[in-house]
Amino acid sequence: MNRLFLASALVIAFVSAAAAAALPPQDETIAAAPAKAVQASKTVEPKLVEPRLRIGASGIKGHARVALTFDACMGQADDRILSVLIHERIPATIFVTARWLKHNPQALQVFLQNPDLFELENHGQNHVPAVDKPVSVYGIAAAGSPEAVRQEVQGGADAMVAAGIAPPHWFRGSTAKYNRSSIVQIREMGYRIAGYSVNGDGGSLLGASVTEKRIASAKDGDVVISHINQPTHAAGEGVAKAIIDLKAKGVEFVRLQDVEDMGDDQTTQ
């Protein structure tokens, strides 16, 4: 009986060893496969930059030079700001989207009738961030591909020309954030990219007093960004007051097209 049991055990061991030899090896390639699959499934967020822009300073004490720039994203024209610019004869650079142009023909005519004051530039077709990877910026879905970035930029320019505006030379995308490859693409399309050095109204979401203080603090060579498309927001009141404050200080207001400039991240050079 013991011999029979021993013989059976030897047969089972031999068969098990043979079966094990026939199986594929459980090496690190197979063990690592699930980990690699998980790693491949992760989306790498693109690194975004928010370029600064400054203009050539006057260099004269008590005579600061400042560029006021306004985004006209969507919505309506803010007459609180526009009326001050007209009445005080303050030059400014206005970045318009195709969407804004479509709904504000009267304000557009005011801009066009005052070519000595207003420089009109490209803010895009649909106001989507000019980032060529799928990402959300401040809750806004980016263009997401080089083709979509091109459409956002070119579509904005086409709408401007169709509205009777001269072909633009500057571009500022929604949120003013970009990734490196989209900056290269936009520059290759022939545009300078407009950053800023003073965020005047926090996307038009700040209160009137805070906005006034921010803009009124602008120094020689600063580029201020604010919005001229939110007439119901308190920030617009602060923008209008700050313009008066700066003028009272003897500030020289200039448009981007009239001065030398220097932008970060190769956005102008």
PDB file of C-alpha atoms in Angstrom:
ATOM      1  CA  MET A   1       0.000   0.000   0.000  1.00  0.00           C
ATOM      2  CA  ASN A   2       2.807   2.426   0.904  1.00  0.00           C
ATOM      3  CA  ARG A   3       4.584   1.659  -2.361  1.00  0.00           C
ATOM      4  CA  LEU A   4       1.372   2.303  -4.307  1.00  0.00           C
ATOM      5  CA  PHE A   5       0.816   5.606  -2.502  1.00  0.00           C
ATOM      6  CA  LEU A   6       4.407   6.679  -3.131  1.00  0.00           C
ATOM      7  CA  ALA A   7       4.151   5.826  -6.832  1.00  0.00           C
ATOM      8  CA  SER A   8       0.918   7.813  -7.164  1.00  0.00           C
ATOM      9  CA  ALA A   9       2.478  10.817  -5.480  1.00  0.00           C
ATOM     10  CA  LEU A  10       5.447  10.708  -7.841  1.00  0.00           C
ATOM     11  CA  VAL A  11       3.131  10.597 -10.882  1.00  0.00           C
ATOM     12  CA  ILE A  12       1.092  13.576  -9.620  1.00  0.00           C
ATOM     13  CA  ALA A  13       4.248  15.593  -8.922  1.00  0.00           C
ATOM     14  CA  PHE A  14       5.637  14.806 -12.387  1.00  0.00           C
ATOM     15  CA  VAL A  15       2.374  15.825 -14.103  1.00  0.00           C
ATOM     16  CA  SER A  16       2.160  19.034 -12.060  1.00  0.00           C
ATOM     17  CA  ALA A  17       5.729  19.961 -12.936  1.00  0.00           C
ATOM     18  CA  ALA A  18       5.107  19.306 -16.618  1.00  0.00           C
ATOM     19  CA  ALA A  19       1.953  21.386 -16.560  1.00  0.00           C
ATOM     20  CA  ALA A  20       3.744  24.214 -14.827  1.00  0.00           C
ATOM     21  CA  ALA A  21       6.509  24.135 -17.429  1.00  0.00           C
ATOM     22  CA  ALA A  22       3.906  24.409 -20.199  1.00  0.00           C
ATOM     23  CA  LEU A  23       2.387  27.592 -18.743  1.00  0.00           C
ATOM     24  CA  PRO A  24       3.749  31.043 -19.780  1.00  0.00           C
ATOM     25  CA  PRO A  25       6.170  32.454 -17.219  1.00  0.00           C
ATOM     26  CA  GLN A  26       4.649  34.850 -14.645  1.00  0.00           C
ATOM     27  CA  ASP A  27       7.363  37.487 -15.227  1.00  0.00           C
ATOM     28  CA  GLU A  28       7.460  41.196 -14.546  1.00  0.00           C
ATOM     29  CA  THR A  29       5.990  42.006 -17.973  1.00  0.00           C
ATOM     30  CA  ILE A  30       2.662  40.435 -17.130  1.00  0.00           C
ATOM     31  CA  ALA A  31       2.741  41.662 -13.548  1.00  0.00           C
ATOM     32  CA  ALA A  32       3.416  45.218 -14.682  1.00  0.00           C
ATOM     33  CA  ALA A  33       0.716  45.252 -17.370  1.00  0.00           C
ATOM     34  CA  PRO A  34      -2.109  46.481 -15.105  1.00  0.00           C
ATOM     35  CA  ALA A  35       0.116  49.220 -13.678  1.00  0.00           C
ATOM     36  CA  LYS A  36       1.083  50.364 -17.188  1.00  0.00           C
ATOM     37  CA  ALA A  37      -2.561  50.379 -18.238  1.00  0.00           C
ATOM     38  CA  VAL A  38      -3.451  52.596 -15.269  1.00  0.00           C
ATOM     39  CA  GLN A  39      -0.532  54.913 -16.030  1.00  0.00           C
ATOM     40  CA  ALA A  40      -1.504  55.193 -19.696  1.00  0.00           C
ATOM     41  CA  SER A  41      -5.071  56.050 -18.723  1.00  0.00           C
ATOM     42  CA  LYS A  42      -3.968  59.110 -16.762  1.00  0.00           C
ATOM     43  CA  THR A  43      -4.290  62.441 -18.621  1.00  0.00           C
ATOM     44  CA  VAL A  44      -1.261  64.699 -18.326  1.00  0.00           C
ATOM     45  CA  GLU A  45      -2.401  68.255 -17.680  1.00  0.00           C
ATOM     46  CA  PRO A  46      -0.621  70.787 -19.910  1.00  0.00           C
ATOM     47  CA  LYS A  47       1.460  73.419 -18.166  1.00  0.00           C
ATOM     48  CA  LEU A  48      -0.302  76.746 -18.585  1.00  0.00           C
ATOM     49  CA  VAL A  49       1.301  80.179 -18.482  1.00  0.00           C
ATOM     50  CA  GLU A  50      -0.245  83.615 -18.022  1.00  0.00           C
ATOM     51  CA  PRO A  51       2.213  85.948 -19.759  1.00  0.00           C
ATOM     52  CA  ARG A  52       2.988  89.420 -18.495  1.00  0.00           C
ATOM     53  CA  LEU A  53       3.208  92.360 -20.867  1.00  0.00           C
ATOM     54  CA  ARG A  54       4.790  95.737 -20.266  1.00  0.00           C
ATOM     55  CA  ILE A  55       5.261  98.728 -22.529  1.00  0.00           C
ATOM     56  CA  GLY A  56       8.162 101.111 -22.873  1.00  0.00           C
ATOM     57  CA  ALA A  57       8.101 103.397 -19.846  1.00  0.00           C
ATOM     58  CA  SER A  58       8.355 107.154 -20.239  1.00  0.00           C
ATOM     59  CA  GLY A  59      11.158 107.287 -17.695  1.00  0.00           C
ATOM     60  CA  ILE A  60      10.006 110.739 -16.639  1.00  0.00           C
ATOM     61  CA  LYS A  61       9.237 111.226 -12.972  1.00  0.00           C
ATOM     62  CA  GLY A  62       5.631 112.229 -12.448  1.00  0.00           C
ATOM     63  CA  HIS A  63       4.733 111.311 -16.033  1.00  0.00           C
ATOM     64  CA  ALA A  64       3.817 107.635 -16.087  1.00  0.00           C
ATOM     65  CA  ARG A  65       2.885 105.912 -19.343  1.00  0.00           C
ATOM     66  CA  VAL A  66       0.099 103.311 -19.073  1.00  0.00           C
ATOM     67  CA  ALA A  67      -1.742 101.153 -21.617  1.00  0.00           C
ATOM     68  CA  LEU A  68      -5.404 100.509 -20.848  1.00  0.00           C
ATOM     69  CA  THR A  69      -6.661  97.311 -22.463  1.00  0.00           C
ATOM     70  CA  PHE A  70     -10.241  96.062 -22.325  1.00  0.00           C
ATOM     71  CA  ASP A  71     -11.730  92.694 -23.162  1.00  0.00           C
ATOM     72  CA  ALA A  72     -15.146  92.636 -24.838  1.00  0.00           C
ATOM     73  CA  CYS A  73     -15.950  88.972 -24.361  1.00  0.00           C
ATOM     74  CA  MET A  74     -19.721  88.607 -24.602  1.00  0.00           C
ATOM     75  CA  GLY A  75     -22.649  90.583 -23.212  1.00  0.00           C
ATOM     76  CA  GLN A  76     -23.222  94.271 -23.858  1.00  0.00           C
ATOM     77  CA  ALA A  77     -21.039  97.356 -23.967  1.00  0.00           C
ATOM     78  CA  ASP A  78     -20.459  99.059 -20.615  1.00  0.00           C
ATOM     79  CA  ASP A  79     -21.350 102.671 -21.295  1.00  0.00           C
ATOM     80  CA  ARG A  80     -20.012 103.759 -17.889  1.00  0.00           C
ATOM     81  CA  ILE A  81     -16.521 103.014 -19.174  1.00  0.00           C
ATOM     82  CA  LEU A  82     -17.011 103.868 -22.828  1.00  0.00           C
ATOM     83  CA  SER A  83     -18.492 107.300 -22.087  1.00  0.00           C
ATOM     84  CA  VAL A  84     -15.515 108.212 -19.884  1.00  0.00           C
ATOM     85  CA  LEU A  85     -13.044 107.120 -22.555  1.00  0.00           C
ATOM     86  CA  ILE A  86     -14.872 109.249 -25.146  1.00  0.00           C
ATOM     87  CA  HIS A  87     -15.483 112.306 -22.955  1.00  0.00           C
ATOM     88  CA  GLU A  88     -11.952 112.371 -21.537  1.00  0.00           C
ATOM     89  CA  ARG A  89     -10.367 111.407 -24.897  1.00  0.00           C
ATOM     90  CA  ILE A  90      -8.512 108.435 -23.406  1.00  0.00           C
ATOM     91  CA  PRO A  91      -6.801 106.069 -25.891  1.00  0.00           C
ATOM     92  CA  ALA A  92      -7.320 102.346 -25.246  1.00  0.00           C
ATOM     93  CA  THR A  93      -6.911  98.946 -26.879  1.00  0.00           C
ATOM     94  CA  ILE A  94     -10.111  96.897 -27.102  1.00  0.00           C
ATOM     95  CA  PHE A  95     -10.028  93.116 -27.593  1.00  0.00           C
ATOM     96  CA  VAL A  96     -13.288  91.977 -29.204  1.00  0.00           C
ATOM     97  CA  THR A  97     -14.750  88.537 -29.851  1.00  0.00           C
ATOM     98  CA  ALA A  98     -16.897  87.620 -32.835  1.00  0.00           C
ATOM     99  CA  ARG A  99     -19.748  86.976 -30.383  1.00  0.00           C
ATOM    100  CA  TRP A 100     -19.508  90.473 -28.904  1.00  0.00           C
ATOM    101  CA  LEU A 101     -19.353  92.136 -32.314  1.00  0.00           C
ATOM    102  CA  LYS A 102     -22.524  90.370 -33.387  1.00  0.00           C
ATOM    103  CA  HIS A 103     -24.566  91.839 -30.537  1.00  0.00           C
ATOM    104  CA  ASN A 104     -23.036  95.326 -30.202  1.00  0.00           C
ATOM    105  CA  PRO A 105     -23.161  97.105 -33.571  1.00  0.00           C
ATOM    106  CA  GLN A 106     -23.779 100.522 -31.994  1.00  0.00           C
ATOM    107  CA  ALA A 107     -20.755 100.322 -29.700  1.00  0.00           C
ATOM    108  CA  LEU A 108     -18.672  99.105 -32.634  1.00  0.00           C
ATOM    109  CA  GLN A 109     -19.626 102.223 -34.579  1.00  0.00           C
ATOM    110  CA  VAL A 110     -18.496 104.367 -31.654  1.00  0.00           C
ATOM    111  CA  PHE A 111     -15.121 102.642 -31.757  1.00  0.00           C
ATOM    112  CA  LEU A 112     -14.822 103.022 -35.518  1.00  0.00           C
ATOM    113  CA  GLN A 113     -15.801 106.688 -35.388  1.00  0.00           C
ATOM    114  CA  ASN A 114     -12.928 107.404 -32.993  1.00  0.00           C
ATOM    115  CA  PRO A 115      -9.866 105.884 -34.665  1.00  0.00           C
ATOM    116  CA  ASP A 116      -7.581 108.267 -32.779  1.00  0.00           C
ATOM    117  CA  LEU A 117      -8.699 106.685 -29.505  1.00  0.00           C
ATOM    118  CA  PHE A 118      -9.404 103.026 -30.092  1.00  0.00           C
ATOM    119  CA  GLU A 119      -7.256 100.195 -31.341  1.00  0.00           C
ATOM    120  CA  LEU A 120      -9.389  97.092 -31.973  1.00  0.00           C
ATOM    121  CA  GLU A 121      -7.711  93.698 -31.604  1.00  0.00           C
ATOM    122  CA  ASN A 122      -8.600  89.994 -31.628  1.00  0.00           C
ATOM    123  CA  HIS A 123     -10.145  88.252 -28.592  1.00  0.00           C
ATOM    124  CA  GLY A 124     -11.209  85.154 -30.530  1.00  0.00           C
ATOM    125  CA  GLN A 125     -14.289  83.724 -32.165  1.00  0.00           C
ATOM    126  CA  ASN A 126     -16.150  82.020 -29.325  1.00  0.00           C
ATOM    127  CA  HIS A 127     -14.182  83.089 -26.242  1.00  0.00           C
ATOM    128  CA  VAL A 128     -12.566  79.741 -25.495  1.00  0.00           C
ATOM    129  CA  PRO A 129      -9.055  79.454 -24.011  1.00  0.00           C
ATOM    130  CA  ALA A 130      -6.419  79.134 -26.737  1.00  0.00           C
ATOM    131  CA  VAL A 131      -4.906  75.929 -25.339  1.00  0.00           C
ATOM    132  CA  ASP A 132      -4.325  73.028 -27.723  1.00  0.00           C
ATOM    133  CA  LYS A 133      -4.952  70.281 -25.155  1.00  0.00           C
ATOM    134  CA  PRO A 134      -8.294  69.282 -23.612  1.00  0.00           C
ATOM    135  CA  VAL A 135      -8.351  71.116 -20.290  1.00  0.00           C
ATOM    136  CA  SER A 136     -10.678  73.371 -18.310  1.00  0.00           C
ATOM    137  CA  VAL A 137      -9.524  76.875 -17.370  1.00  0.00           C
ATOM    138  CA  TYR A 138     -11.640  78.650 -14.750  1.00  0.00           C
ATOM    139  CA  GLY A 139     -14.430  76.256 -15.700  1.00  0.00           C
ATOM    140  CA  ILE A 140     -14.203  77.057 -19.429  1.00  0.00           C
ATOM    141  CA  ALA A 141     -13.357  74.196 -21.789  1.00  0.00           C
ATOM    142  CA  ALA A 142     -10.249  75.027 -23.823  1.00  0.00           C
ATOM    143  CA  ALA A 143     -10.049  74.779 -27.602  1.00  0.00           C
ATOM    144  CA  GLY A 144      -8.436  71.379 -27.088  1.00  0.00           C
ATOM    145  CA  SER A 145      -6.479  70.891 -30.321  1.00  0.00           C
ATOM    146  CA  PRO A 146      -4.210  72.870 -32.672  1.00  0.00           C
ATOM    147  CA  GLU A 147      -7.003  72.931 -35.253  1.00  0.00           C
ATOM    148  CA  ALA A 148      -9.453  74.376 -32.736  1.00  0.00           C
ATOM    149  CA  VAL A 149      -6.926  76.987 -31.589  1.00  0.00           C
ATOM    150  CA  ARG A 150      -6.456  78.046 -35.196  1.00  0.00           C
ATOM    151  CA  GLN A 151     -10.219  78.339 -35.668  1.00  0.00           C
ATOM    152  CA  GLU A 152     -10.601  80.399 -32.497  1.00  0.00           C
ATOM    153  CA  VAL A 153      -7.922  82.853 -33.620  1.00  0.00           C
ATOM    154  CA  GLN A 154      -8.754  82.985 -37.326  1.00  0.00           C
ATOM    155  CA  GLY A 155     -12.501  83.039 -36.721  1.00  0.00           C
ATOM    156  CA  GLY A 156     -12.123  86.086 -34.520  1.00  0.00           C
ATOM    157  CA  ALA A 157     -10.008  87.886 -37.112  1.00  0.00           C
ATOM    158  CA  ASP A 158     -12.421  87.032 -39.925  1.00  0.00           C
ATOM    159  CA  ALA A 159     -15.355  88.430 -37.947  1.00  0.00           C
ATOM    160  CA  MET A 160     -13.469  91.654 -37.313  1.00  0.00           C
ATOM    161  CA  VAL A 161     -12.657  92.195 -40.971  1.00  0.00           C
ATOM    162  CA  ALA A 162     -16.254  91.389 -41.928  1.00  0.00           C
ATOM    163  CA  ALA A 163     -17.402  94.064 -39.459  1.00  0.00           C
ATOM    164  CA  GLY A 164     -15.236  96.698 -41.138  1.00  0.00           C
ATOM    165  CA  ILE A 165     -12.306  96.563 -38.717  1.00  0.00           C
ATOM    166  CA  ALA A 166      -8.712  96.549 -39.934  1.00  0.00           C
ATOM    167  CA  PRO A 167      -6.950  93.152 -39.743  1.00  0.00           C
ATOM    168  CA  PRO A 168      -5.741  92.662 -36.145  1.00  0.00           C
ATOM    169  CA  HIS A 169      -2.117  92.275 -35.088  1.00  0.00           C
ATOM    170  CA  TRP A 170      -2.613  91.312 -31.435  1.00  0.00           C
ATOM    171  CA  PHE A 171      -4.431  88.338 -29.938  1.00  0.00           C
ATOM    172  CA  ARG A 172      -5.566  87.774 -26.381  1.00  0.00           C
ATOM    173  CA  GLY A 173      -7.304  84.499 -25.659  1.00  0.00           C
ATOM    174  CA  SER A 174     -10.068  83.854 -23.173  1.00  0.00           C
ATOM    175  CA  THR A 175      -8.643  83.652 -19.609  1.00  0.00           C
ATOM    176  CA  ALA A 176      -5.296  84.990 -20.962  1.00  0.00           C
ATOM    177  CA  LYS A 177      -3.759  81.551 -20.327  1.00  0.00           C
ATOM    178  CA  TYR A 178      -1.914  79.424 -22.897  1.00  0.00           C
ATOM    179  CA  ASN A 179       0.367  76.427 -23.133  1.00  0.00           C
ATOM    180  CA  ARG A 180       3.757  76.672 -24.818  1.00  0.00           C
ATOM    181  CA  SER A 181       2.794  74.976 -28.069  1.00  0.00           C
ATOM    182  CA  SER A 182      -0.285  77.159 -28.539  1.00  0.00           C
ATOM    183  CA  ILE A 183       1.871  80.272 -28.057  1.00  0.00           C
ATOM    184  CA  VAL A 184       4.171  79.063 -30.826  1.00  0.00           C
ATOM    185  CA  GLN A 185       1.195  78.369 -33.091  1.00  0.00           C
ATOM    186  CA  ILE A 186      -0.426  81.765 -32.540  1.00  0.00           C
ATOM    187  CA  ARG A 187       2.873  83.539 -33.088  1.00  0.00           C
ATOM    188  CA  GLU A 188       3.358  81.619 -36.338  1.00  0.00           C
ATOM    189  CA  MET A 189      -0.042  82.933 -37.438  1.00  0.00           C
ATOM    190  CA  GLY A 190       1.476  86.413 -37.253  1.00  0.00           C
ATOM    191  CA  TYR A 191       0.119  87.656 -33.926  1.00  0.00           C
ATOM    192  CA  ARG A 192       1.646  89.161 -30.849  1.00  0.00           C
ATOM    193  CA  ILE A 193      -0.002  87.790 -27.729  1.00  0.00           C
ATOM    194  CA  ALA A 194      -1.231  90.376 -25.250  1.00  0.00           C
ATOM    195  CA  GLY A 195      -0.534  89.663 -21.630  1.00  0.00           C
ATOM    196  CA  TYR A 196      -0.802  92.328 -18.949  1.00  0.00           C
ATOM    197  CA  SER A 197       0.876  93.544 -15.764  1.00  0.00           C
ATOM    198  CA  VAL A 198      -2.117  94.822 -13.770  1.00  0.00           C
ATOM    199  CA  ASN A 199      -5.322  92.802 -13.386  1.00  0.00           C
ATOM    200  CA  GLY A 200      -7.744  95.660 -12.953  1.00  0.00           C
ATOM    201  CA  ASP A 201     -11.118  94.087 -12.276  1.00  0.00           C
ATOM    202  CA  GLY A 202     -10.522  90.378 -11.612  1.00  0.00           C
ATOM    203  CA  GLY A 203     -12.508  89.299 -14.646  1.00  0.00           C
ATOM    204  CA  SER A 204     -15.111  92.016 -13.885  1.00  0.00           C
ATOM    205  CA  LEU A 205     -15.956  90.194 -10.643  1.00  0.00           C
ATOM    206  CA  LEU A 206     -14.394  92.597  -8.132  1.00  0.00           C
ATOM    207  CA  GLY A 207     -16.180  95.362  -6.314  1.00  0.00           C
ATOM    208  CA  ALA A 208     -16.030  98.980  -7.458  1.00  0.00           C
ATOM    209  CA  SER A 209     -13.644 100.250  -4.758  1.00  0.00           C
ATOM    210  CA  VAL A 210     -11.180  97.369  -5.099  1.00  0.00           C
ATOM    211  CA  THR A 211     -11.167  97.751  -8.876  1.00  0.00           C
ATOM    212  CA  GLU A 212     -10.566 101.495  -8.624  1.00  0.00           C
ATOM    213  CA  LYS A 213      -7.605 100.995  -6.277  1.00  0.00           C
ATOM    214  CA  ARG A 214      -6.034  98.309  -8.449  1.00  0.00           C
ATOM    215  CA  ILE A 215      -6.163 100.322 -11.654  1.00  0.00           C
ATOM    216  CA  ALA A 216      -5.257 103.619 -10.014  1.00  0.00           C
ATOM    217  CA  SER A 217      -2.084 101.966  -8.680  1.00  0.00           C
ATOM    218  CA  ALA A 218      -0.722 101.430 -12.227  1.00  0.00           C
ATOM    219  CA  LYS A 219       2.881 102.522 -12.644  1.00  0.00           C
ATOM    220  CA  ASP A 220       5.032 103.704 -15.536  1.00  0.00           C
ATOM    221  CA  GLY A 221       5.072 100.964 -18.215  1.00  0.00           C
ATOM    222  CA  ASP A 222       2.095  98.980 -16.914  1.00  0.00           C
ATOM    223  CA  VAL A 223      -0.494  97.276 -19.098  1.00  0.00           C
ATOM    224  CA  VAL A 224      -3.900  97.141 -17.408  1.00  0.00           C
ATOM    225  CA  ILE A 225      -6.532  94.528 -18.277  1.00  0.00           C
ATOM    226  CA  SER A 226     -10.205  95.158 -17.509  1.00  0.00           C
ATOM    227  CA  HIS A 227     -13.563  94.358 -19.097  1.00  0.00           C
ATOM    228  CA  ILE A 228     -15.936  96.572 -21.028  1.00  0.00           C
ATOM    229  CA  ASN A 229     -18.743  94.047 -21.512  1.00  0.00           C
ATOM    230  CA  GLN A 230     -20.430  93.792 -18.108  1.00  0.00           C
ATOM    231  CA  PRO A 231     -22.591  96.905 -17.588  1.00  0.00           C
ATOM    232  CA  THR A 232     -24.420  95.355 -14.609  1.00  0.00           C
ATOM    233  CA  HIS A 233     -21.249  94.500 -12.639  1.00  0.00           C
ATOM    234  CA  ALA A 234     -19.974  96.832  -9.917  1.00  0.00           C
ATOM    235  CA  ALA A 235     -16.430  96.568 -11.293  1.00  0.00           C
ATOM    236  CA  GLY A 236     -17.294  98.818 -14.235  1.00  0.00           C
ATOM    237  CA  GLU A 237     -17.962 101.732 -11.901  1.00  0.00           C
ATOM    238  CA  GLY A 238     -14.520 101.272 -10.379  1.00  0.00           C
ATOM    239  CA  VAL A 239     -12.898 101.144 -13.820  1.00  0.00           C
ATOM    240  CA  ALA A 240     -14.498 104.439 -14.831  1.00  0.00           C
ATOM    241  CA  LYS A 241     -13.404 106.160 -11.613  1.00  0.00           C
ATOM    242  CA  ALA A 242      -9.862 104.808 -11.882  1.00  0.00           C
ATOM    243  CA  ILE A 243      -9.460 106.267 -15.367  1.00  0.00           C
ATOM    244  CA  ILE A 244     -10.291 109.691 -13.961  1.00  0.00           C
ATOM    245  CA  ASP A 245      -7.880 109.088 -11.061  1.00  0.00           C
ATOM    246  CA  LEU A 246      -5.015 108.239 -13.395  1.00  0.00           C
ATOM    247  CA  LYS A 247      -5.690 111.201 -15.646  1.00  0.00           C
ATOM    248  CA  ALA A 248      -5.621 113.498 -12.610  1.00  0.00           C
ATOM    249  CA  LYS A 249      -2.139 112.135 -11.816  1.00  0.00           C
ATOM    250  CA  GLY A 250      -0.919 113.195 -15.247  1.00  0.00           C
ATOM    251  CA  VAL A 251      -0.695 109.675 -16.690  1.00  0.00           C
ATOM    252  CA  GLU A 252      -0.032 109.358 -20.414  1.00  0.00           C
ATOM    253  CA  PHE A 253      -2.421 106.790 -21.923  1.00  0.00           C
ATOM    254  CA  VAL A 254      -1.269 104.845 -24.976  1.00  0.00           C
ATOM    255  CA  ARG A 255      -2.478 102.049 -27.222  1.00  0.00           C
ATOM    256  CA  LEU A 256      -0.427  98.907 -27.758  1.00  0.00           C
ATOM    257  CA  GLN A 257       0.141  99.762 -31.409  1.00  0.00           C
ATOM    258  CA  ASP A 258       1.792 103.056 -30.491  1.00  0.00           C
ATOM    259  CA  VAL A 259       4.605 101.907 -28.171  1.00  0.00           C
ATOM    260  CA  GLU A 260       7.358  99.373 -27.764  1.00  0.00           C
ATOM    261  CA  ASP A 261       6.528  96.366 -25.630  1.00  0.00           C
ATOM    262  CA  MET A 262       8.006  93.291 -23.982  1.00  0.00           C
ATOM    263  CA  GLY A 263       6.015  90.153 -23.259  1.00  0.00           C
ATOM    264  CA  ASP A 264       6.953  87.060 -21.257  1.00  0.00           C
ATOM    265  CA  ASP A 265       7.125  83.526 -22.694  1.00  0.00           C
ATOM    266  CA  GLN A 266       8.107  84.712 -26.188  1.00  0.00           C
ATOM    267  CA  THR A 267       4.675  86.218 -26.748  1.00  0.00           C
ATOM    268  CA  THR A 268       5.925  89.349 -28.492  1.00  0.00           C
ATOM    269  CA  GLN A 269       9.541  88.692 -29.515  1.00  0.00           C
TER     270      GLN A 269
END
